[in-house]
Amino acid sequence: MTDCYDEFNLEDYADVEPLPIVTGLKDELCQIMYSEEYKQLMGLMRAFLSSNELTPRAMRLTARVIAVAPAFYTAWNYRFNIVVAIAKDRLDQEFQWLDEVTLNNPKNYQIWSYRQALVENLGQDLTLRGDLPIMDMMLDDDTKNYHVWSYRKWAVLHFKDFTHELSFVDKLIDRDVYNNSAWNHRMFYMKNVSPDDRTIDEEITYTKNKIELVPQNISSWNYLRGLYDHFKPETGHKGELLKFAGGFIDALDLNATADSAESLPEIESSYALEFLASEYATEGQLQRAKNAYQCLALKYDPIRGSFWNYKITTLEA
Amino acid sequence: MQLLKEKHIAYVKSLDSHTDDYEYWLSEHLRLNGVYWGLTVLCILGSPETFDKDDVIAFVMSCWDDKYGGFAPFPRHDSHLLSTLSGLQILATLGGLDNVKKDQLKLSQCLKFISSNQLEDGSFQGDRFGEVDARFSYNALSCLSILGELTPEVVDPAVNFVLRCYNFDGGFGLSPGAESHASMAFTCLGALKITGKLHLLSPEQIDMIGWWLCERQLPEGGLNGRPSKLPDVCYSWWVLSSLAIIGKLEWIDYEKLTQFILSCQDEKRGGISDRPNNEADVFHTVFGVAGLSLLGYKDLVPVDPTYCMPYSITATFQKYGLY
Ligand SMILES: [Zn+2]
């Protein structure tokens, strides 16, 4: 029983004197009754942290402590030092262990910074392929997990491998067109692969199709606007796009001033209306822009009434 | 519904006597942060003397990391920027900052700990193990501000990085290109405010940011952290403080948000939870109460949106740059 990856066994630590907690508070924890195993583990952990022993049994102890308290980042830091010292040629096993911890602790984020530290410092021979299964699995399970998405961006940039990203994001948007994380990742992808004009036009068509599918979706509208702002700043959002957005507010007459919510018809998308309003504002069609903001304040998005009223005052200035 | 002030004070008090609770010990890695949250609840509720001041300062100092400088969340853990900020916030609140400021060795160790975690691109890692996050930029700048030690060498590259976290949709992400998240709006705008660099955002950007932020309010009144997510009380703080920093607080429907926060109170035992009928915790309690303070709820101590501490404390911090 001397290997880094063997089971944790208390007998291996018989010679270690567990260290007590010193907090400076009165009544030094005399009344604490937390679980016996936890007490023992933490006592050992403190002793090892202070002796800084870099051995297989120290590594087994960190695994046990992390299993009980996965957010205890000092244990992760310590484990990293041990791996560097005695197990850096066994990364396969380390990742296997880490994958298991990851699956058991989907909300924890130390797992991802630990992974990043391993890849960055010891992973000269690795590729993105090694990371894909666990990332895909975690995002399949929780499609908006912020830490997995952040790690994914880091890993893609680190390995300079964008080949899997578009199809992956396609799949997630097909599954849930409201998934803002997936739309954001799509923008990250586009900005990093320097697409040609044809690709951008295809991308615009793709986005419009998704908007037609679900018109009241801020993520796809933001993405559409982002595409134009970033890749077609010179053309603005004019012409055809105004017609596209106008299609979702058919029943509304923006040449008329609205005075009550009751007099206004149903529309398909408040985001389309907001989009039109800001376009009219930049084009100098101030009365139409004002009418559009007024409608948002009155009926289509009243909770943000003071914001829309502010937009009206900027037109009057 | 009313704010149950006495209940919340009793709740925070009870946290400290729950030392026989297993869960409590599992949260060692957040203990100093927890003390800051609890203390700030008490300050905002006008009951700062609930804890014994000297005991708390002694505990904070027992978390000092002798080797690397800075504060760990608990004795013998490693220091981290998150817990270092909590430590300094507690000391500042209790008038104990001189424990670091007037101790030449500690002060220089602390400054070294902070600046040694700044990377070439201006970003900060939380500790020497390399996790980068815009939160840590805020932590570092806020620490230096509390200590009155901000310098252009640290500030200028840090601000550059923070500005790169601004996104096409008007929000801020944890790193350049990462999805916009309400907590990141607070850390990035807070970092810019602390360093007097808010003017680096154009009026159009401020409007976009304001829209992204008020867009977080759902028809029921609560705020979410990202599009298509559920409302959560802690976002009352991240979103409101961000709006307050850019001077656009009125873009939120006060009445509806106030009702949402109040509906998340535990009427029996005190404390506030993330959503109605969930279990209360000190994290959501402080951000709920601080949110209500920003909304002007009656009889609460005014809280500084940039530091999440009472104005009476932050007014003593040395100002850096232009405001
Ligand atoms: Zn929350």
XYZ file of C-alpha atoms and ligand atoms in Angstrom:
641
model
C 0.000 0.000 0.000
C 2.446 2.670 -1.031
C 1.104 3.925 -4.344
C -0.293 7.405 -4.976
C -3.549 6.023 -6.311
C -4.265 3.331 -3.711
C -7.212 3.559 -1.355
C -6.917 5.798 1.665
C -6.161 3.834 4.840
C -5.830 5.432 8.274
C -3.205 2.906 9.350
C -0.682 4.520 7.014
C -0.744 7.625 9.222
C -0.269 6.050 12.639
C 3.003 7.932 13.177
C 1.529 11.370 12.449
C 0.333 13.596 15.259
C -2.804 15.406 14.012
C -2.566 19.174 14.524
C -5.376 20.986 16.336
C -7.053 24.099 15.016
C -5.724 27.368 16.393
C -8.152 30.232 15.880
C -7.292 32.760 18.548
C -10.859 32.591 19.804
C -11.730 31.953 23.421
C -13.003 28.473 24.369
C -10.789 26.973 21.720
C -13.290 24.702 19.985
C -13.632 22.552 23.084
C -17.287 21.964 22.362
C -17.000 20.998 18.731
C -18.654 17.717 17.933
C -18.290 17.376 14.221
C -17.920 13.960 12.634
C -15.103 11.851 13.986
C -13.699 11.001 10.568
C -13.725 14.607 9.456
C -11.941 15.691 12.607
C -9.285 13.059 12.108
C -8.809 13.883 8.429
C -8.471 17.601 9.001
C -6.065 17.063 11.848
C -3.902 14.929 9.565
C -4.237 17.411 6.754
C -2.996 20.252 8.934
C -0.051 18.131 10.031
C 0.874 17.304 6.436
C 0.443 20.880 5.270
C 2.818 22.019 7.933
C 5.434 19.296 7.284
C 4.897 19.592 3.509
C 5.539 15.873 2.996
C 5.444 15.064 -0.729
C 4.775 11.325 -0.714
C 2.260 8.785 -2.021
C 0.495 8.672 1.336
C 0.210 12.468 1.358
C -1.377 12.218 -2.078
C -3.847 9.576 -0.884
C -4.744 11.829 2.028
C -5.540 14.746 -0.313
C -7.811 12.464 -2.342
C -9.695 11.513 0.798
C -9.935 15.109 2.055
C -11.134 16.312 -1.353
C -13.764 13.573 -1.414
C -15.117 14.863 1.898
C -14.578 18.617 1.332
C -14.134 19.248 -2.398
C -14.065 23.045 -2.046
C -11.065 23.007 0.335
C -8.719 24.619 -2.184
C -5.635 24.371 0.023
C -5.872 20.585 -0.336
C -5.964 20.951 -4.131
C -2.929 23.235 -4.063
C -1.084 20.749 -1.907
C -2.014 17.869 -4.187
C -0.703 19.828 -7.157
C 2.665 20.227 -5.446
C 2.766 16.498 -4.739
C 1.951 15.586 -8.341
C 4.699 17.880 -9.594
C 7.149 16.267 -7.173
C 6.371 12.575 -7.546
C 3.686 11.810 -10.146
C 4.095 14.082 -13.117
C 4.733 11.124 -15.428
C 1.375 9.643 -14.418
C -0.947 12.316 -15.735
C -3.281 9.734 -17.280
C -4.086 8.395 -13.855
C -4.359 11.851 -12.382
C -6.904 12.864 -15.014
C -8.803 9.641 -14.448
C -9.019 10.442 -10.751
C -9.953 14.052 -11.520
C -12.714 13.023 -13.945
C -14.281 10.950 -11.227
C -14.157 13.825 -8.730
C -15.629 16.078 -11.421
C -18.567 13.781 -12.051
C -19.287 13.640 -8.332
C -19.084 17.430 -7.842
C -20.651 19.148 -10.838
C -21.003 22.548 -9.102
C -17.471 22.706 -7.765
C -15.020 24.912 -9.626
C -11.707 23.955 -8.037
C -11.781 20.921 -10.337
C -11.468 23.150 -13.374
C -8.716 25.385 -12.098
C -6.867 22.265 -10.969
C -7.305 20.785 -14.425
C -6.031 23.984 -15.954
C -2.987 23.982 -13.682
C -2.169 20.393 -14.705
C -2.586 21.066 -18.418
C -0.705 24.336 -18.330
C 2.237 23.183 -16.253
C 2.627 19.498 -17.002
C 0.644 18.796 -20.144
C 3.174 19.473 -22.915
C 2.079 16.333 -24.783
C -1.672 16.718 -24.357
C -4.286 17.752 -26.926
C -7.834 19.070 -26.648
C -9.075 15.542 -27.370
C -8.176 14.513 -23.846
C -10.441 17.205 -22.373
C -13.405 16.759 -24.708
C -15.144 13.755 -23.133
C -15.413 15.230 -19.645
C -16.335 18.724 -20.901
C -18.986 17.340 -23.232
C -20.380 15.107 -20.534
C -20.578 17.922 -17.966
C -22.212 20.338 -20.405
C -24.595 17.664 -21.581
C -25.703 17.314 -17.982
C -25.801 21.035 -17.125
C -25.849 22.991 -20.368
C -25.206 26.383 -18.723
C -22.464 25.412 -16.247
C -20.413 28.609 -16.189
C -17.181 27.036 -15.029
C -17.163 24.305 -17.643
C -17.803 26.830 -20.411
C -15.016 29.049 -19.083
C -12.614 26.146 -18.929
C -13.665 25.092 -22.416
C -12.757 28.521 -23.798
C -9.439 28.427 -22.047
C -8.663 24.916 -23.325
C -9.681 25.698 -26.909
C -7.401 28.736 -26.916
C -4.608 26.885 -25.149
C -4.584 24.022 -27.657
C -5.537 26.333 -30.547
C -8.073 23.745 -31.646
C -11.451 25.128 -32.737
C -12.469 22.151 -34.861
C -15.075 20.728 -32.479
C -16.700 23.918 -31.294
C -19.214 24.827 -33.983
C -20.825 21.411 -34.227
C -20.932 21.191 -30.440
C -22.665 24.553 -30.120
C -25.059 23.683 -32.980
C -26.152 20.658 -31.036
C -26.785 22.624 -27.838
C -28.715 25.384 -29.602
C -30.837 22.740 -31.334
C -31.577 21.298 -27.949
C -32.396 24.654 -26.306
C -32.513 27.760 -28.451
C -32.568 29.938 -25.299
C -29.180 28.687 -24.106
C -27.283 31.964 -23.741
C -24.046 30.157 -22.869
C -24.127 28.344 -26.194
C -24.830 31.542 -28.143
C -21.994 33.267 -26.329
C -19.655 30.387 -27.175
C -20.722 30.706 -30.788
C -19.624 34.350 -30.768
C -16.354 33.375 -29.109
C -15.808 30.852 -31.894
C -16.622 33.308 -34.691
C -14.355 36.011 -33.318
C -11.457 33.585 -33.069
C -11.594 31.848 -36.455
C -11.613 34.964 -38.704
C -14.530 33.868 -40.907
C -14.839 35.090 -44.523
C -17.838 37.088 -45.802
C -19.675 34.040 -47.024
C -19.439 32.363 -43.629
C -20.768 35.490 -41.952
C -23.699 35.648 -44.357
C -24.483 32.002 -43.671
C -24.240 32.726 -39.983
C -26.707 35.598 -40.315
C -29.146 33.295 -42.124
C -28.697 30.654 -39.431
C -29.474 33.199 -36.698
C -32.516 34.574 -38.486
C -33.879 31.055 -38.789
C -33.469 30.564 -35.057
C -35.217 33.878 -34.391
C -38.094 32.881 -36.653
C -38.382 29.683 -34.661
C -38.616 31.609 -31.352
C -38.915 35.383 -31.869
C -38.971 36.347 -28.171
C -35.390 35.300 -27.393
C -32.851 37.868 -26.272
C -29.878 35.561 -26.857
C -30.422 35.140 -30.602
C -31.226 38.838 -31.069
C -28.088 39.882 -29.194
C -26.090 37.475 -31.314
C -27.525 38.842 -34.545
C -26.748 42.379 -33.515
C -23.290 41.312 -32.341
C -22.547 39.736 -35.731
C -23.359 42.971 -37.531
C -21.492 45.163 -35.056
C -18.373 43.017 -35.187
C -18.194 41.760 -38.764
C -20.223 44.288 -40.751
C -19.822 47.579 -38.895
C -19.864 49.586 -42.128
C -23.254 48.312 -43.338
C -25.083 48.927 -40.086
C -28.354 47.093 -39.606
C -30.243 48.717 -42.422
C -32.574 47.677 -45.206
C -33.283 44.025 -45.240
C -32.732 43.626 -41.528
C -35.291 46.313 -40.701
C -37.769 44.389 -42.798
C -36.859 41.184 -40.980
C -37.428 42.752 -37.557
C -40.570 44.510 -38.784
C -42.084 41.122 -39.590
C -42.436 40.370 -35.867
C -44.402 43.506 -35.041
C -46.708 43.451 -38.087
C -49.826 44.552 -36.266
C -48.202 47.627 -34.704
C -48.304 51.027 -36.418
C -45.169 52.961 -35.404
C -46.359 56.110 -37.125
C -49.081 56.505 -34.541
C -48.514 57.614 -30.953
C -49.869 55.138 -28.424
C -51.588 56.401 -25.295
C -52.681 53.248 -23.490
C -51.690 49.598 -23.300
C -55.224 48.510 -24.145
C -55.140 50.159 -27.547
C -52.015 48.239 -28.606
C -52.078 44.901 -30.508
C -50.166 41.725 -29.621
C -46.719 41.434 -31.226
C -44.378 38.466 -31.580
C -41.221 39.939 -30.106
C -40.413 42.893 -27.847
C -36.752 42.428 -28.809
C -37.626 43.033 -32.448
C -39.340 46.243 -31.410
C -36.380 47.338 -29.293
C -34.084 46.565 -32.218
C -36.167 48.679 -34.573
C -36.339 51.507 -32.072
C -32.579 51.739 -31.734
C -32.141 51.553 -35.519
C -34.666 54.323 -36.072
C -32.898 56.376 -33.419
C -29.525 56.078 -35.188
C -31.120 56.831 -38.539
C -32.745 59.986 -37.251
C -36.329 58.728 -37.548
C -36.918 60.108 -34.097
C -40.703 60.101 -33.973
C -40.885 56.424 -34.903
C -38.165 55.569 -32.408
C -40.045 57.464 -29.733
C -43.310 55.705 -30.552
C -41.549 52.343 -30.352
C -40.058 53.091 -26.905
C -43.421 54.364 -25.759
C -45.044 51.064 -26.758
C -42.368 49.102 -24.883
C -42.984 51.162 -21.751
C -46.746 50.898 -21.991
C -47.339 47.318 -22.954
C -44.562 45.078 -24.190
C -41.973 45.507 -21.427
C -43.533 47.668 -18.694
C -41.236 46.472 -15.891
C -38.436 48.431 -17.591
C -40.679 51.451 -18.092
C -38.209 53.912 -16.587
C -35.468 52.652 -18.903
C -37.654 53.124 -21.990
C -38.690 56.560 -20.781
C -35.016 57.409 -20.382
C -34.446 56.331 -24.011
C -37.207 58.734 -25.042
C -35.506 61.613 -23.223
C -32.241 60.901 -25.081
C -34.156 61.367 -28.356
C -35.514 64.693 -27.206
C -32.144 66.035 -26.109
C -44.377 41.950 4.091
C -41.804 43.716 6.303
C -38.084 43.227 6.777
C -37.652 41.029 9.869
C -34.651 42.877 11.262
C -34.538 41.304 14.714
C -34.917 37.819 13.267
C -32.013 38.368 10.887
C -29.786 39.679 13.656
C -30.613 36.621 15.743
C -29.953 34.389 12.728
C -26.467 35.797 12.142
C -25.724 35.507 15.842
C -26.795 31.879 15.832
C -24.317 31.049 13.047
C -21.454 31.633 15.398
C -22.800 29.200 17.978
C -23.380 26.441 15.427
C -19.844 25.236 15.820
C -21.043 21.708 16.515
C -22.616 21.562 13.121
C -20.872 19.403 10.494
C -21.858 21.714 7.639
C -20.266 24.618 9.454
C -16.927 22.855 9.502
C -17.164 21.903 5.888
C -17.225 25.592 5.072
C -13.797 26.303 6.561
C -12.624 27.383 3.122
C -15.143 30.250 3.235
C -15.009 31.110 6.925
C -13.425 34.550 6.687
C -15.768 35.436 3.838
C -18.633 34.220 6.023
C -17.554 36.427 8.915
C -17.456 39.426 6.571
C -20.939 38.610 5.248
C -22.358 38.203 8.759
C -20.696 41.339 10.090
C -21.923 43.375 7.122
C -25.511 42.163 7.658
C -25.264 43.361 11.267
C -23.801 46.727 10.218
C -26.523 47.366 7.646
C -29.176 46.382 10.179
C -27.654 48.858 12.619
C -26.388 46.288 15.097
C -22.606 46.218 14.540
C -21.815 45.451 18.183
C -23.398 41.991 18.156
C -20.050 40.210 17.869
C -17.170 40.795 20.272
C -14.897 43.071 18.273
C -11.619 41.867 19.784
C -12.547 38.221 19.261
C -13.294 38.814 15.606
C -10.082 40.780 15.023
C -8.111 38.021 16.771
C -9.713 35.432 14.517
C -8.933 37.469 11.392
C -5.307 37.818 12.436
C -5.086 34.078 13.117
C -5.850 33.582 9.401
C -2.772 35.556 8.357
C -0.483 33.545 6.050
C 3.049 34.029 7.428
C 4.710 32.476 4.443
C 3.077 34.225 1.490
C 1.303 37.162 3.132
C -2.402 37.890 2.827
C -5.263 36.171 4.616
C -6.406 32.582 4.343
C -10.086 31.845 4.960
C -9.102 29.826 8.035
C -5.951 29.292 10.115
C -3.329 27.181 8.304
C -5.117 27.295 4.948
C -3.360 29.036 2.045
C -3.923 32.742 1.563
C -6.100 33.772 -1.352
C -7.207 37.115 -2.792
C -10.848 36.369 -1.932
C -10.152 35.834 1.752
C -7.573 38.625 1.851
C -10.243 41.089 0.811
C -12.660 39.689 3.403
C -9.979 40.000 6.087
C -9.243 43.626 5.230
C -12.947 44.470 4.978
C -13.565 43.072 8.448
C -10.584 44.908 9.894
C -11.653 48.164 8.251
C -15.204 47.736 9.531
C -14.048 47.075 13.087
C -11.350 49.737 13.109
C -8.566 47.155 13.172
C -6.774 47.975 9.919
C -3.653 49.112 11.747
C -2.951 45.440 12.479
C -1.784 45.330 8.877
C -1.171 48.964 7.958
C 1.050 49.798 10.915
C 2.930 46.496 10.864
C 5.703 47.092 8.331
C 6.402 43.415 7.728
C 2.754 42.445 7.303
C 2.005 45.415 5.089
C 4.883 44.718 2.728
C 4.059 40.996 2.681
C 0.444 41.800 1.911
C 1.303 44.189 -0.916
C 3.740 41.653 -2.300
C 1.127 38.907 -2.122
C -1.330 41.036 -4.085
C 1.043 42.325 -6.747
C 2.731 38.933 -7.189
C -0.607 37.534 -8.335
C -0.923 40.025 -11.165
C -0.148 38.458 -14.534
C 1.411 39.969 -17.633
C -1.922 40.839 -19.252
C -2.977 42.780 -16.155
C -5.336 40.085 -14.870
C -5.061 38.553 -11.405
C -4.881 34.960 -10.301
C -6.512 34.181 -6.959
C -3.330 32.628 -5.609
C -0.120 31.250 -7.080
C -1.933 28.261 -8.584
C -3.123 30.219 -11.541
C -6.912 30.460 -11.569
C -7.722 33.736 -13.371
C -11.070 35.466 -12.879
C -12.228 39.099 -13.134
C -13.385 38.697 -9.514
C -9.747 38.565 -8.455
C -9.050 41.854 -10.256
C -11.756 43.435 -8.131
C -10.444 41.741 -4.967
C -6.901 42.960 -5.560
C -7.876 46.535 -6.408
C -10.325 46.732 -3.534
C -7.645 45.463 -1.099
C -5.148 48.040 -2.321
C -7.768 50.753 -2.128
C -8.645 49.861 1.472
C -4.941 49.977 2.303
C -4.488 53.249 0.381
C -1.802 51.611 -1.771
C -3.084 51.797 -5.362
C -0.380 52.689 -7.893
C -0.445 53.206 -11.678
C 1.891 50.206 -12.119
C -0.855 47.915 -10.839
C -3.921 49.894 -11.843
C -3.245 50.586 -15.524
C -2.726 46.997 -16.712
C -5.487 45.798 -14.362
C -7.954 48.233 -15.903
C -6.920 47.150 -19.385
C -7.804 43.578 -18.560
C -11.122 44.484 -16.954
C -12.157 46.455 -20.046
C -11.408 43.396 -22.184
C -14.039 41.473 -20.197
C -16.760 43.715 -21.681
C -18.961 41.770 -24.100
C -20.873 42.407 -27.309
C -24.195 42.121 -25.436
C -23.413 44.864 -22.914
C -22.429 42.571 -20.045
C -19.113 41.495 -18.537
C -17.622 37.988 -18.362
C -15.158 36.306 -16.037
C -12.435 36.666 -18.690
C -12.341 38.130 -22.219
C -15.021 36.365 -24.281
C -16.598 34.513 -21.338
C -20.383 34.730 -21.068
C -21.803 37.860 -19.465
C -22.732 37.309 -15.836
C -24.243 39.762 -13.343
C -21.585 39.114 -10.699
C -18.926 39.998 -13.265
C -20.652 43.303 -14.035
C -20.232 44.174 -10.361
C -16.585 43.133 -10.198
C -15.643 44.905 -13.430
C -17.592 48.115 -12.807
C -16.451 48.088 -9.181
C -12.833 47.766 -10.308
C -13.261 50.709 -12.692
C -14.983 52.805 -10.035
C -12.331 52.108 -7.391
C -9.596 53.191 -9.778
C -11.458 56.246 -11.080
C -11.585 54.802 -14.609
C -15.313 54.609 -15.300
C -14.918 57.341 -17.910
C -13.113 54.823 -20.118
C -16.561 53.425 -20.933
C -18.389 55.487 -23.563
C -21.910 56.841 -22.894
C -23.203 54.321 -25.461
C -21.488 51.502 -23.566
C -22.956 52.733 -20.282
C -26.427 52.642 -21.860
C -25.813 49.120 -23.192
C -24.541 47.984 -19.800
C -27.532 49.550 -18.096
C -29.881 47.790 -20.473
C -28.187 44.420 -19.964
C -28.478 44.950 -16.205
C -32.113 46.031 -16.016
C -32.957 43.287 -18.507
C -32.149 40.925 -15.611
C -35.416 41.803 -13.887
C -38.126 39.227 -14.478
C -41.833 40.093 -14.605
C -42.258 38.639 -11.078
C -39.743 41.189 -9.773
C -36.617 39.150 -8.959
C -33.336 39.428 -10.865
C -31.433 36.666 -12.629
C -27.697 36.520 -13.321
C -27.902 35.627 -17.021
C -30.664 35.459 -19.652
C -33.107 32.573 -19.258
C -32.027 31.733 -15.698
C -34.067 31.763 -12.508
C -34.171 34.807 -10.212
C -31.933 34.696 -7.144
C -31.609 37.139 -4.235
C -27.826 37.485 -4.522
C -28.295 39.089 -7.938
C -30.232 41.853 -6.203
C -26.824 42.921 -5.048
C -24.722 42.243 -8.161
C -27.185 43.975 -10.466
C -28.256 46.823 -8.191
C -24.740 47.744 -7.122
C -23.686 47.775 -10.796
C -26.564 50.059 -11.709
C -25.793 52.267 -8.711
C -22.141 52.524 -9.780
C -23.154 53.804 -13.232
C -25.891 55.981 -11.698
C -28.849 54.127 -13.254
C -30.473 52.495 -10.256
C -33.894 53.830 -11.211
C -34.021 51.489 -14.218
C -35.155 48.725 -11.856
C -38.728 48.369 -10.617
C -38.034 48.985 -6.890
C -41.395 47.905 -5.591
C -41.392 44.509 -7.284
C -37.790 43.710 -6.391
C -38.344 44.712 -2.755
C -41.282 42.325 -2.573
C -39.212 39.522 -4.104
C -36.388 39.923 -1.570
C -38.805 40.119 1.357
C -40.574 36.974 0.153
C -37.280 35.061 0.501
C -37.065 35.650 4.281
C -37.277 32.757 6.697
C -40.048 34.083 8.910
C -39.350 31.628 11.705
C -35.595 31.474 12.084
C -34.463 34.594 10.224
C -32.069 34.781 7.305
C -32.766 35.120 3.589
C -32.568 32.417 0.914
C -31.905 32.552 -2.834
C -35.563 31.995 -3.719
C -38.814 31.791 -1.754
C -39.053 28.735 0.512
C -35.423 27.643 0.140
C -33.041 27.349 3.067
C -31.548 30.657 4.239
C -27.791 31.262 4.313
C -25.589 34.175 5.331
C -24.462 34.867 1.744
C -27.991 35.522 0.500
C -28.847 37.319 3.729
C -26.136 39.938 3.265
C -26.865 40.491 -0.414
C -30.597 40.666 0.210
C -30.226 43.191 3.013
C -27.573 45.206 1.123
C -29.874 45.229 -1.921
C -32.720 46.581 0.188
C -30.402 49.279 1.522
C -29.600 50.377 -2.049
C -33.336 50.410 -2.773
C -33.748 52.860 0.086
C -35.665 50.530 2.392
C -36.465 52.331 5.638
C -34.123 52.322 8.662
C -31.192 50.585 6.993
C -27.625 51.872 7.124
C -26.627 53.195 3.656
C -24.256 50.831 1.883
C -21.532 51.798 -0.596
C -22.269 49.915 -3.854
C -18.593 49.804 -4.823
C -17.303 48.107 -1.669
C -20.405 46.470 -0.164
C -19.603 48.136 3.159
C -21.279 50.989 5.060
C -20.515 54.427 3.609
C -19.357 55.549 7.031
C -16.411 53.132 6.685
C -15.573 53.564 2.998
C -15.579 57.366 3.356
C -12.276 56.975 5.201
C -10.562 55.207 2.257
C -8.057 57.269 0.345
C -9.387 58.121 -3.137
C -7.381 57.229 -6.204
C -7.475 59.028 -9.574
C -10.430 60.918 -11.022
C -14.034 60.298 -10.129
Zn -27.526 33.251 -5.263
